[in-house]
C-alpha positions as MATLAB code, in Angstrom:
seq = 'XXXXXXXXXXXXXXXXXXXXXXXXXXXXXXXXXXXXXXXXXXXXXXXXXXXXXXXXXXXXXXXXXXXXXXXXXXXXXXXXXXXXXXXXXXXXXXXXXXXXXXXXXXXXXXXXXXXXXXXXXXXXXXXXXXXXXXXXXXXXXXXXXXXXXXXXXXXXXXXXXXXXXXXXXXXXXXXXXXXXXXXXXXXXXXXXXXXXXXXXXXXXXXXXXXXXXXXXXXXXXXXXXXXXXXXXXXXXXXXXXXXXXXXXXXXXXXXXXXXXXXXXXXXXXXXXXXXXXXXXXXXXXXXXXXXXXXXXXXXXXXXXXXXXXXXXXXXXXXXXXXXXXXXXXXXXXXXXXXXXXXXXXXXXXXXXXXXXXXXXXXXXXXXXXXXXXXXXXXXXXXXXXXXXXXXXXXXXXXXXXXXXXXXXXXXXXXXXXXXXXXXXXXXXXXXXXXXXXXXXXXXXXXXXXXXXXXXXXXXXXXXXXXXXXXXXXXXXXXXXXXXXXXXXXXXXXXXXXXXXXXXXXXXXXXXXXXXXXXXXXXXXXXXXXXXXXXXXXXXXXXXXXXXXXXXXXXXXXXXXXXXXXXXXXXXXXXXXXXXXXXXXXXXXXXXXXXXXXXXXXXXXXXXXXXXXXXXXXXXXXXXXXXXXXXXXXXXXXXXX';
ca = [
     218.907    3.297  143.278;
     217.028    5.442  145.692;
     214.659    8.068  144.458;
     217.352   10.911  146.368;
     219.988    9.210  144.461;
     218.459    9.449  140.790;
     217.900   12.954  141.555;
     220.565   13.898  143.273;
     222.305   12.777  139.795;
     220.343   14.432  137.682;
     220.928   17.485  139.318;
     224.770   16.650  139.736;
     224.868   15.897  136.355;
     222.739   18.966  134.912;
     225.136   21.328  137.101;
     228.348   19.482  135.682;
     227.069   20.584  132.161;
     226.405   23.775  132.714;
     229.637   24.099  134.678;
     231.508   22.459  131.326;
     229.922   24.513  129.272;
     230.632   27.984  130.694;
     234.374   27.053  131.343;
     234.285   26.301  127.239;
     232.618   29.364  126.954;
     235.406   31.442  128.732;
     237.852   29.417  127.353;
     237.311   30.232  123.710;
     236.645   33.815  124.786;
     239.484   33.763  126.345;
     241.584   32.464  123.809;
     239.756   34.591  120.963;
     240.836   37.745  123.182;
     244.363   36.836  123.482;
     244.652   35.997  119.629;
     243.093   39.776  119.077;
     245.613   41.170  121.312;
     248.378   39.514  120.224;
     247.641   40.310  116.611;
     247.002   43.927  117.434;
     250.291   44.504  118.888;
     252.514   42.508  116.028;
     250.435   45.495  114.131;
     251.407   48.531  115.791;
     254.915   47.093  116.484;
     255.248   46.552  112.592;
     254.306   49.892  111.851;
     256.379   52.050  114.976;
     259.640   49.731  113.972;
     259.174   49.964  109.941;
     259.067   54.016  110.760;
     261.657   53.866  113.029;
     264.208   51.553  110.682;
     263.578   53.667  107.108;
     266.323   56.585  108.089;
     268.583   54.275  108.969;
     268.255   51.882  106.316;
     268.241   54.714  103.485;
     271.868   55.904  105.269;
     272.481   52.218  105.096;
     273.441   52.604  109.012;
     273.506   48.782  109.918;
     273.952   49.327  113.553;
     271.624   51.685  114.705;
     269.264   49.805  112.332;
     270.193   46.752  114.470;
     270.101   48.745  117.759;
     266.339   49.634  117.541;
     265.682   45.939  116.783;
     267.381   44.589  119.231;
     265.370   46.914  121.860;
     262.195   45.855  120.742;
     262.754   42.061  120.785;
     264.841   42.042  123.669;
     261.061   42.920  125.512;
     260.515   38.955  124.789;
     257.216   39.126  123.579;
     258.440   38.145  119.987;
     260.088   34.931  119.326;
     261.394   35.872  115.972;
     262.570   38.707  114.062;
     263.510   38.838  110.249;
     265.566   42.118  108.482;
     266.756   41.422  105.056;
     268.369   44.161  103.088;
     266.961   44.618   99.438;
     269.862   46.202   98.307;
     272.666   43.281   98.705;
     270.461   40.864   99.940;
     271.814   40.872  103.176;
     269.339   38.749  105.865;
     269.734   39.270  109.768;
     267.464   36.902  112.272;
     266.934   37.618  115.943;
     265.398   34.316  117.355;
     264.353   33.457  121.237;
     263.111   29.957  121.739;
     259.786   28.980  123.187;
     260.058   28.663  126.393;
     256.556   28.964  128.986;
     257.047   29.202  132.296;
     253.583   28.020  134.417;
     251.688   26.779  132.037;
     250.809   22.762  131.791;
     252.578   21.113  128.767;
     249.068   19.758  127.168;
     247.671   23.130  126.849;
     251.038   24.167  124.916;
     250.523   21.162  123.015;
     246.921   21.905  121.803;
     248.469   24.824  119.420;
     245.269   27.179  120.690;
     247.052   30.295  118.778;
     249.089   29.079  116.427;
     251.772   30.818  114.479;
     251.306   34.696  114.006;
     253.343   36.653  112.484;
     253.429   40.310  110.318;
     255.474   41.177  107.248;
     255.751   44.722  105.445;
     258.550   46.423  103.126;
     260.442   49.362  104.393;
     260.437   51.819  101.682;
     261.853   55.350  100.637;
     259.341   57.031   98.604;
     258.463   54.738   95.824;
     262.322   52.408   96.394;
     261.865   49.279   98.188;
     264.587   48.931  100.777;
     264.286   46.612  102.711;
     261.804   43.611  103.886;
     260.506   43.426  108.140;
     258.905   39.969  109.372;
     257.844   39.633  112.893;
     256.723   36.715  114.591;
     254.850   37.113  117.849;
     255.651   34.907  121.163;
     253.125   33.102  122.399;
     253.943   32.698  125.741;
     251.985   36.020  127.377;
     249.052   34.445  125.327;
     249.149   30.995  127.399;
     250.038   32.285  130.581;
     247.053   35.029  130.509;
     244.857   31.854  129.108;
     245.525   29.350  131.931;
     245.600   32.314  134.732;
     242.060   33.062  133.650;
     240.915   29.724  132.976;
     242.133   28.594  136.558;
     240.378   30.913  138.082;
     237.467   30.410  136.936;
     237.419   26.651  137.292;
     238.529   27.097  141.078;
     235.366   30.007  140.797;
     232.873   27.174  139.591;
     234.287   24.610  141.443;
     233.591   26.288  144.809;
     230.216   27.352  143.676;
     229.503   23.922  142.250;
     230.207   22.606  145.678;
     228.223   24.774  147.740;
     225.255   24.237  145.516;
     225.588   20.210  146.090;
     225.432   20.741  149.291;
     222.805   23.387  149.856;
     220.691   20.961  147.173;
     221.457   17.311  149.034;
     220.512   19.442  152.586;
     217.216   20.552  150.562;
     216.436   17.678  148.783;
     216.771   15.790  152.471;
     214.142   17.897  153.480;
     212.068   17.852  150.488;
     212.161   14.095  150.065;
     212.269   13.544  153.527;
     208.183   12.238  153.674;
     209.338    9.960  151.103;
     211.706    8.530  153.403;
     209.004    8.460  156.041;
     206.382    6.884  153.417;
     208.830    3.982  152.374;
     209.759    3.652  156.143;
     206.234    3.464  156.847;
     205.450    0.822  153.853;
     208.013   -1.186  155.369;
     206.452   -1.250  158.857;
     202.965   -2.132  157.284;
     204.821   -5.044  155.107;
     205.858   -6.266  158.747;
     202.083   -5.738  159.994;
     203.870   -2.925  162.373;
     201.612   -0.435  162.805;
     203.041    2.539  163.536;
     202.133    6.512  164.159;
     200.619    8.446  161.796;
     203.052   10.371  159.344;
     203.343   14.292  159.551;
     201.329   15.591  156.773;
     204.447   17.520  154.353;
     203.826   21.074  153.275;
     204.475   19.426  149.379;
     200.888   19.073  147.967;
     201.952   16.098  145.377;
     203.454   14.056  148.760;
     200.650   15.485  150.995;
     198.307   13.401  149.205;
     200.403   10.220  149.199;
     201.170   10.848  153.239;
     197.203   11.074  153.611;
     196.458    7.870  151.978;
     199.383    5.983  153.603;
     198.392    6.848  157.348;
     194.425    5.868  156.047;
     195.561    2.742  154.732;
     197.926    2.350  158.114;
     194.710    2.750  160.184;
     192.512    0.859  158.489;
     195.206   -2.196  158.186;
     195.682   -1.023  162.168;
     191.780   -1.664  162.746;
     191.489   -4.793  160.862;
     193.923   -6.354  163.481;
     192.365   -4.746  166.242;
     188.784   -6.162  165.466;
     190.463   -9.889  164.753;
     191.771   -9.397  168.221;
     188.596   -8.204  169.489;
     187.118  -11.087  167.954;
     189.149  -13.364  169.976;
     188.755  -12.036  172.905;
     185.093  -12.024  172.583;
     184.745  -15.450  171.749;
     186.946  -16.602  174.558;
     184.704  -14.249  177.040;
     181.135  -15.685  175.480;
     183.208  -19.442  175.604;
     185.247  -19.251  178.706;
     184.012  -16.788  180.601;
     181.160  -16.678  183.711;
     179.457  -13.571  182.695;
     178.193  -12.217  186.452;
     182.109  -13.010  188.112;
     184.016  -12.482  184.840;
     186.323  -15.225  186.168;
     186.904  -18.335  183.904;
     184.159  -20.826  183.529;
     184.256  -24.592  184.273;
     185.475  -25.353  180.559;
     188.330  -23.038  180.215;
     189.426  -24.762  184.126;
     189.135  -28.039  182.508;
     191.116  -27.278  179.433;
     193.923  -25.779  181.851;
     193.890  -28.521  184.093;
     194.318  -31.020  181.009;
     197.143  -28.797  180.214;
     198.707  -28.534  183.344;
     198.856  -32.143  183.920;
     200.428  -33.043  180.610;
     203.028  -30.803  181.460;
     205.564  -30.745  183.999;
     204.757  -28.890  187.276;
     203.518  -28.711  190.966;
     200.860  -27.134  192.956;
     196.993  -28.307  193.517;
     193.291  -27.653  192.958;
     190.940  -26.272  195.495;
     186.924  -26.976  195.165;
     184.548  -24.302  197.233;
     181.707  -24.740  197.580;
     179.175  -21.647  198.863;
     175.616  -22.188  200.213;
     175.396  -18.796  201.810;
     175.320  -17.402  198.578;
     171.776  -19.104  198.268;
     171.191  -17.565  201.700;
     171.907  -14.009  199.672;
     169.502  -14.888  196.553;
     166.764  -15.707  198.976;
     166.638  -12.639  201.495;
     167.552  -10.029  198.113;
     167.131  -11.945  194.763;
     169.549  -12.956  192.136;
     170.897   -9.266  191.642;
     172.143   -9.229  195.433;
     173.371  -12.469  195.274;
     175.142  -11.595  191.900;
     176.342   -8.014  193.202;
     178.154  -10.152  196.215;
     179.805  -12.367  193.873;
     181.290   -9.954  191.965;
     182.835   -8.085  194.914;
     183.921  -11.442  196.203;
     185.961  -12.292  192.585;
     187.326   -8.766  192.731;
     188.925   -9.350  195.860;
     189.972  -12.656  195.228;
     191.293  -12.206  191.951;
     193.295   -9.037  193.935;
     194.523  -10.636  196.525;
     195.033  -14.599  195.647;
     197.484  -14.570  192.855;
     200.227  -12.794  194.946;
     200.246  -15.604  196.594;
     200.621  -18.661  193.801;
     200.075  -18.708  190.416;
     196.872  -20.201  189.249;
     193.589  -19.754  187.847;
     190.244  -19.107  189.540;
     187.111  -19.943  188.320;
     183.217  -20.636  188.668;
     182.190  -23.205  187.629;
     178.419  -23.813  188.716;
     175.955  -21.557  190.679;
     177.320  -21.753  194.088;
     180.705  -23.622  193.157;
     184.589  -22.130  192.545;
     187.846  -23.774  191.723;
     191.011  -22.876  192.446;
     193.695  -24.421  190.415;
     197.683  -23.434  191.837;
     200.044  -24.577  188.999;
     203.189  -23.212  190.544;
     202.758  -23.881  194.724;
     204.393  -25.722  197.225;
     202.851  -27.646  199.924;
     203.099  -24.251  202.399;
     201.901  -21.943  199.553;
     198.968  -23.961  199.192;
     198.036  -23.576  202.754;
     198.769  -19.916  203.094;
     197.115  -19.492  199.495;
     193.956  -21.526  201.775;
     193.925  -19.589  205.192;
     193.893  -16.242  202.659;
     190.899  -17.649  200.766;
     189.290  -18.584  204.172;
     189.672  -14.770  205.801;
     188.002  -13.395  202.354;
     184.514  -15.262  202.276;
     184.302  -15.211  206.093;
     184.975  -11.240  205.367;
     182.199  -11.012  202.651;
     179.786  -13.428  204.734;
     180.171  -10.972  207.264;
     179.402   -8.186  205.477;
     176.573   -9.578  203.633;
     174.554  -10.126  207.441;
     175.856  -13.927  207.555;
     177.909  -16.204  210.209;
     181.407  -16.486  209.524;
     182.521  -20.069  209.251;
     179.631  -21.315  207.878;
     177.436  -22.487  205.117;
     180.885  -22.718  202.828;
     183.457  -25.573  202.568;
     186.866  -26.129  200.668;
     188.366  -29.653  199.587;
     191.925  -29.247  198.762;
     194.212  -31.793  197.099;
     197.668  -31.746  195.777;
     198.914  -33.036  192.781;
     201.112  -36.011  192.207;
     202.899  -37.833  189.607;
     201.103  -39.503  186.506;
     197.724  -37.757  187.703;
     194.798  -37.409  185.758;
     192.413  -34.584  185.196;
     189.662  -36.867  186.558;
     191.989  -38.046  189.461;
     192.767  -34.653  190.454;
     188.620  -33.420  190.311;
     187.885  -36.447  191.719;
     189.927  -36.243  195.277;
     188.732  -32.311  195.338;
     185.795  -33.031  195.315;
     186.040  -36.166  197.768;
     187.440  -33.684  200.275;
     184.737  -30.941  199.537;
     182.260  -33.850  200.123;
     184.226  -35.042  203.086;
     184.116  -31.524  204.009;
     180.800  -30.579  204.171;
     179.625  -33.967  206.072;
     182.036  -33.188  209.123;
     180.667  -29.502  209.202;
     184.482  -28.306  208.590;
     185.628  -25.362  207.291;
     188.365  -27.245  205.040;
     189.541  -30.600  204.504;
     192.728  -31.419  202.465;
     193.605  -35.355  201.363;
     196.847  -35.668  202.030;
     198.166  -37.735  199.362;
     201.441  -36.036  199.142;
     203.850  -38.711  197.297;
     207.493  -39.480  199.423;
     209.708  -37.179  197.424;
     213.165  -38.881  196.425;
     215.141  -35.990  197.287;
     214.771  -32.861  199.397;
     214.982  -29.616  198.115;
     218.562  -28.918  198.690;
     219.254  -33.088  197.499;
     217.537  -31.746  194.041;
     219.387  -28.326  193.861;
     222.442  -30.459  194.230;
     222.186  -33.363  192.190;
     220.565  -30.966  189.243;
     223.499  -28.662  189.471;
     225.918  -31.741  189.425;
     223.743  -32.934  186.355;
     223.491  -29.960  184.406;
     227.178  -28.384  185.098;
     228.102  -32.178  183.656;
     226.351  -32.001  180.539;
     224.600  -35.433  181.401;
     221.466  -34.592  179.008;
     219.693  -37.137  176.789;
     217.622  -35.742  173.749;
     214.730  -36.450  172.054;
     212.832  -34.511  169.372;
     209.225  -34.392  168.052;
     208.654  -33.633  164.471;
     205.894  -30.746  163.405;
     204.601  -31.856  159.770;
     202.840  -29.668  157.414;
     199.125  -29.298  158.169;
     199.100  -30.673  153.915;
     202.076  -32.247  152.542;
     202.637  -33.894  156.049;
     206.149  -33.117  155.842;
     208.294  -32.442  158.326;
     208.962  -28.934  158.630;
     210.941  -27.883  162.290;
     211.372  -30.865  165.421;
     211.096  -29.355  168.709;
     213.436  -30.604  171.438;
     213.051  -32.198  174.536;
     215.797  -33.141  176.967;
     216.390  -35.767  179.683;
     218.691  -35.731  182.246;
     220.742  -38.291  183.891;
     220.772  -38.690  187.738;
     222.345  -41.161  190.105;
     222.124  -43.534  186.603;
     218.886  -42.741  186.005;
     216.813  -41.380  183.383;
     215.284  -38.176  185.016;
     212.215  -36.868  182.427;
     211.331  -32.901  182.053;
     207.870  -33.547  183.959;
     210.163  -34.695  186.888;
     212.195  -32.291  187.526;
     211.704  -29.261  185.648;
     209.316  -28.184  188.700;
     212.243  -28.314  190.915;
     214.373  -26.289  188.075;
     211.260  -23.680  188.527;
     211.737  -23.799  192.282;
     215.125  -23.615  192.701;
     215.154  -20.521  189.922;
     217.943  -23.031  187.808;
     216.197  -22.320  184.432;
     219.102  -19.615  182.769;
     221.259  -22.292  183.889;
     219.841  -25.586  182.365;
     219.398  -23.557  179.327;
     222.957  -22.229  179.118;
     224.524  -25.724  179.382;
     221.712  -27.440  177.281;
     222.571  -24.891  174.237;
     226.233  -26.023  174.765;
     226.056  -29.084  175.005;
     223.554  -28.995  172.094;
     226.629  -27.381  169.723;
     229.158  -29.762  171.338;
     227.276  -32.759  170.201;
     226.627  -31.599  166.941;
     222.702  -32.231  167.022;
     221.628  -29.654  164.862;
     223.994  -31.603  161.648;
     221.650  -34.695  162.186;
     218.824  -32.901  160.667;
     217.950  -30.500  157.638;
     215.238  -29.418  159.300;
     215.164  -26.199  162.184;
     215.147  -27.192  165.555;
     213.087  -25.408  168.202;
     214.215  -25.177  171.855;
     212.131  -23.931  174.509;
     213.278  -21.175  176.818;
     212.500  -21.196  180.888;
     210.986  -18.145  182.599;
     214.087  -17.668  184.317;
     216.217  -16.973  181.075;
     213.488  -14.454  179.466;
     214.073  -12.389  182.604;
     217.785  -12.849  182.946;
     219.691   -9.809  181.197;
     222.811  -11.945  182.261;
     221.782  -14.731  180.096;
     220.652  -12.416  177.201;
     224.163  -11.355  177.393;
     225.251  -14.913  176.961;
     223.166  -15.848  174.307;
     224.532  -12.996  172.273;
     228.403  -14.473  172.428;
     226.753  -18.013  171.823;
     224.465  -16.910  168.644;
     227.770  -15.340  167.242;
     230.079  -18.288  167.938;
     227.400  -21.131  166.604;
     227.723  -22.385  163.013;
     224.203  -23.369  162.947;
     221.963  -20.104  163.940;
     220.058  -20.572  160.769;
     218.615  -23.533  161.696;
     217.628  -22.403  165.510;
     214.270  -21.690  166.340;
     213.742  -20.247  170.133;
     210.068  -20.549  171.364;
     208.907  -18.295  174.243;
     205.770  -19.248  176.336;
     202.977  -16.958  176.558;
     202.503  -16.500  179.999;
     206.526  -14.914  179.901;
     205.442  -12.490  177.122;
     202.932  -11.237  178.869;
     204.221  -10.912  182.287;
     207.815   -9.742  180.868;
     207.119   -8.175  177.853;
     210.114   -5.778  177.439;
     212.874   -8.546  178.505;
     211.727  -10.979  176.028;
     211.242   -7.986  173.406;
     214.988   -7.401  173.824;
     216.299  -11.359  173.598;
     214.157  -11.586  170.504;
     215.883   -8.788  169.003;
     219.138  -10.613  170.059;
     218.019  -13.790  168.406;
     216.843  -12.513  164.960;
     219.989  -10.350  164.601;
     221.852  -13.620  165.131;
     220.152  -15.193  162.248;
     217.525  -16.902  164.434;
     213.516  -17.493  164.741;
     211.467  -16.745  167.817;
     208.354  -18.872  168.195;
     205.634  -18.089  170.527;
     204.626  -21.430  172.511;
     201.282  -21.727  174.413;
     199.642  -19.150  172.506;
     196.077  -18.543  173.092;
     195.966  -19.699  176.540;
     196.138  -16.559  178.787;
     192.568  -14.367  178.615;
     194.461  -11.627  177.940;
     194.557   -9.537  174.455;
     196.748  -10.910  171.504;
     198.136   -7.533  170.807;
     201.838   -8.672  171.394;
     201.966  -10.787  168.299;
     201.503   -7.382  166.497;
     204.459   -5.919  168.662;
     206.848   -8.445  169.165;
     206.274  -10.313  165.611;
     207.195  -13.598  165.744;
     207.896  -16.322  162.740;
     205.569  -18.914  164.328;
     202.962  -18.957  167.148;
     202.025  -22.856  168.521;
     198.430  -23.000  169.483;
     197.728  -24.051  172.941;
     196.996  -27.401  173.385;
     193.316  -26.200  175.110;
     192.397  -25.372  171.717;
     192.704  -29.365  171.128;
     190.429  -29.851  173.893;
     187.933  -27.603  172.954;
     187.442  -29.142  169.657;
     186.829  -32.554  171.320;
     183.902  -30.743  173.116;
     182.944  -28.814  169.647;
     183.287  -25.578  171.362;
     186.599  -24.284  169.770;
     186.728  -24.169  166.332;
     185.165  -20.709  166.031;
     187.953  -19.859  168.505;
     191.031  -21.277  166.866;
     189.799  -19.927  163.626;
     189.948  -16.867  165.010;
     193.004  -16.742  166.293;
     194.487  -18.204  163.150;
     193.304  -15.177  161.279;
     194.911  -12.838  163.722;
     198.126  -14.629  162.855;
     197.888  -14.674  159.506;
     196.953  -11.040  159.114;
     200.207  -10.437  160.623;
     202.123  -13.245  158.339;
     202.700  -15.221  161.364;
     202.863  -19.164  160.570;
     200.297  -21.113  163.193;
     200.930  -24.694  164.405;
     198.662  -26.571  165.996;
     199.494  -28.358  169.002;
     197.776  -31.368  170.927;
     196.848  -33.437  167.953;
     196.520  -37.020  169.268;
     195.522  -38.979  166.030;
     194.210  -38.619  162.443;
     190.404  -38.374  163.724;
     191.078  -34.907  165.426;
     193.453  -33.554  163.036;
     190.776  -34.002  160.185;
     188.773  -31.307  162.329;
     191.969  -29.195  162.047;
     192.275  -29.428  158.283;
     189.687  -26.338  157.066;
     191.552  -23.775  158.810;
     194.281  -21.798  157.821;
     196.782  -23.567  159.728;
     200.897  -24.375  158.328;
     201.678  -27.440  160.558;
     200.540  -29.495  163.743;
     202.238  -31.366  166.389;
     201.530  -33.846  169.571;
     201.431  -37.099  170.195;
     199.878  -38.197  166.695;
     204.129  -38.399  166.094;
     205.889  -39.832  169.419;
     208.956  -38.406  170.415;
     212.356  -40.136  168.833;
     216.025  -40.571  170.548;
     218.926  -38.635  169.396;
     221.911  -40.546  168.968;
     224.882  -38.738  170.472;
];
């Protein structure tokens, strides 16, 4: 029971008492009154009637005798009357019955007054004549008793009410920092950090208000420096201190990533010789002043163009890796990069179109990271031996369909339901037991087995993601995959559904309709949370209300803060698989350790991804970590 509650009942019950107790009060009075009254008029009636009776009882005049009498109790506030003669024992009895109009049968029935009744003997000097009894009707007695008493409970009762509610409306406001405190405790429980609390005008709660907000901030801080510690580490680790782009080890982690994932685009090598033409005419602070300006600008302009990551990676050298272009992005994204360093050159006193070369490639399927640097860096070289600006190897793969052939046949695919499954099980980082499988899906296209890293590029492209994932959670509860496990499943969403308020719509009816919610576990890349924060805010409230998790995938590999783990608060974050990578170099435990303790300070579960065998998960083991995943445990079919 709330702390309102118990003393809102206290109270409640405190007034109830004293309300009992002064209704007893004027009940007894009451009643004590009335029995005084009553008894004071059988009195004086005795004495007026015996007066009134002795003439004609000494003439023995029966009738007038019986005249007077019958005057009196015909008033009706005696029930019974009694004359008996002395002198020849002659007895007369005038009787009304008890009858009480208005008055509730079970006060008549408590007896409050009682018989009363008078007796005296009508005499003649010192001769006894005759004998008076009167008995008094009690009627005027109850009828004056429950008047009063009603009223006065109706009084009290109206009063009673008005002070409930004039105490609830000031114990609301009296308690109300309490409400704010245990609001507040809640929020901290959930590692929500909130505003501070209004200081009350109480001094008992002011103090407790004072040392929640200062634990609040200091909880608040503790996060902050954890995330401050990641993001230093990543910009001592991963970061080229005079650009402030990425360095040539974050690019490689990122291009080991983007490979083992499904997608399209290239990699661009530059490299600039007129920057040594800066350092020698105005030292290494000129030459690093124009490389700053020149990452500003690029970093400005570039990623409107494709999505990607820029980096230096030696002295003179920059990458350019484009994870989401096509073939005609890639050479827009190239003529742009051209106009800015002939731009700078020019400003810096230098010929345009000189002293600086690009080798461009594209990926293709089953590439490797040292494929992909290797044919860069054979067209850089090819590059700067013809004296060329550029020079892109063509080694563009014949695609099996066209673009409007893949929108097609995916459509046909998806709308049909013609998905194969597999799943991948994430063990605990201790027990080794399986604790959620994440699931991948197939598709199947002119009879054949179509993988993810085929053609989820084109579901990018073609902007079919809300789509695929609409018919793949349907045909997911159709097929009954979540019974064939006790474990949760995870399912990755697409870009295109975080944004979608259509499909967040969808999801809603689907959550609410599915007989397996429970076991659901949604997982949300990082790149979407950051570039669409609100929209997947709002699906994740969708999802948890439905009885759902929300996992954060790719976490760790943006350079950007971690502060929407603290906001959004997911169940489980899955560590990027660069933090895999980095450990193979032994740069990126002091990183992943890190990050770990942000999530755990905010009683978020961490699972590391990437893990290829038993080797590299030993190097895993110290940290805090609840599970890993990768290809350590292969992918298995789903029967349907």
């Amino acid at each position: 029971m709330t702390l309102f509650r118990q003393i809102n009942s206290l109270l409640f019950g405190l007034f109830l008492l004293v309300m009992i107790s002064l209704v007893y009060f004027q009940f007894t009075q009451t009643r004590d009154f009335m029995r005084q009254q009553m008894q004071s008029d059988l009195n004086n009636t005795m004495t007026s009637l015996g007066l009134m009776l002795q003439p004609h009882i000494e003439t023995g005049d029966m009738v007038s005798a019986e005249t007077l009498i019958n005057v009196i109790f015909e008033g009706g506030f005696y029930r019974k009357v009694t004359l008996k003669w002395l002198a020849d024992g002659k007895q007369q009895t005038w009787e009304n019955p008890v009858v009480i109009e208005g008055v509730p049968q079970w006060l008549i029935n408590l007896q409050v007054f009682g018989v009363q009744k008078k007796e005296s003997v009508i005499t003649s000097g010192w001769m006894q004549l005759a004998t008076l009894e009167v008995e008094a009707h009690p009627a005027l007695g109850y009828q004056q008793l429950w008047r009063i008493m009603n009223d006065t409970i109706m009084i009290l009762s109206l009063l009673f009410i008005i002070s409930i509610f004039m105490l609830r409306f000031r114990l609301n406001r009296i308690l109300k920092p309490l409400h704010d405190i245990a609001l507040q405790a809640k929020q901290l429980g959930q590692r929500n950090f909130g505003e501070d609390i209004a200081l009350p005008q109480t001094t008992e709660l002011k103090d407790v208000v004072t040392a929640i907000n200062s634990m609040s901030g200091q909880l608040k801080q503790v996060f902050l420096t954890l995330d401050q510690q990641v993001t230093t580490l990543k910009e001592d680790k991963l970061i080229d201190q005079v650009s402030q782009l990425p360095n040539r080890q974050y690019l490689s982690a990122q291009i080991n990533n983007w490979l083992n994932e499904p997608g399209f685009g290239g990699l661009i090598l530059a490299k600039f010789d007129w920057l040594e033409d800066i350092h020698s005419k105005y030292g290494y602070q000129g030459r690093d002043q124009i490389i700053k300006v020149l990452s500003e600008r690029m970093m400005a302009e570039l990623p409107d163009i494709a999505e990607g990551v820029i980096a230096r990676i030696a002295n003179t050298e920059f990458a350019f890796l484009l994870t989401k272009a096509e073939h005609h992005q890639i050479e827009r994204y190239l003529q742009t990069l051209i106009r800015i360093i002939n731009q700078e050159i020019s400003k810096a006193g230098c010929n345009a179109n000189t002293r600086f070369a690009l080798g461009v490639s594209q990926r293709i399927d089953n590439m490797q990271p040292s494929d992909l640097l290797s044919q860069s860096d054979n067209a850089l070289q090819q590059a700067l031996k013809e004296g060329k600006v550029s020079h892109w190897i063509d080694a563009q793969q014949p695609q099996k369909y066209s673009r409007e052939q893949w929108r097609t046949k995916l459509e046909s695919a998806i709308n049909n339901n013609q998905f194969m499954f597999q799943w991948q099980s994430v063990s605990d980082m201790h027990s080794e037991e399986v604790i959620q499988r994440e699931l991948y899906c197939r598709l199947s296209i002119d009879d054949k087995i179509v993988s993810a890293a085929e053609f989820m590029p084109f579901i990018e492209l073609l902007s079919l993601g809300a789509q695929l994932d609409r018919c793949l959670l349907e045909t997911i509860e159709q097929q009954k995959i979540m019974a064939q496990t006790k474990q949760p499943v995870a399912i990755n969403l697409t870009h295109d559904s975080l944004q979608d308020p259509e499909f967040a719509q969808w999801l809603t009816q689907f959550l609410q309709q599915s007989k397996h919610t429970d076991q659901m576990l949604f997982e949300m890349p990082e790149s979407a949370l950051i570039s669409a924060f609100e929209q997947c805010k709002q699906l994740t409230e969708i999802i948890r209300l439905a009885g759902a998790k929300v996992g954060v995938d790719q976490c760790g590999r943006q350079m950007g803060s971690l502060d929407y783990l603290q906001k959004l608060q997911p169940h489980y974050i899955k560590l990027d698989q660069s933090f895999a990578f980095y450990e193979k170099l032994n740069q990126g435990n002091e990183m992943c350790r890190a990050l770990i303790n942000v999530a755990n300070g905010l009683n978020i579960d961490v699972i590391i991804t990437g893990i290829e065998n038993k080797e590299q998960l030993q190097q895993f083991t110290s940290m805090r970590a609840n599970g890993y995943q990768g290809y350590i445990s292969a992918p298995e079919d789903i029967s349907q």
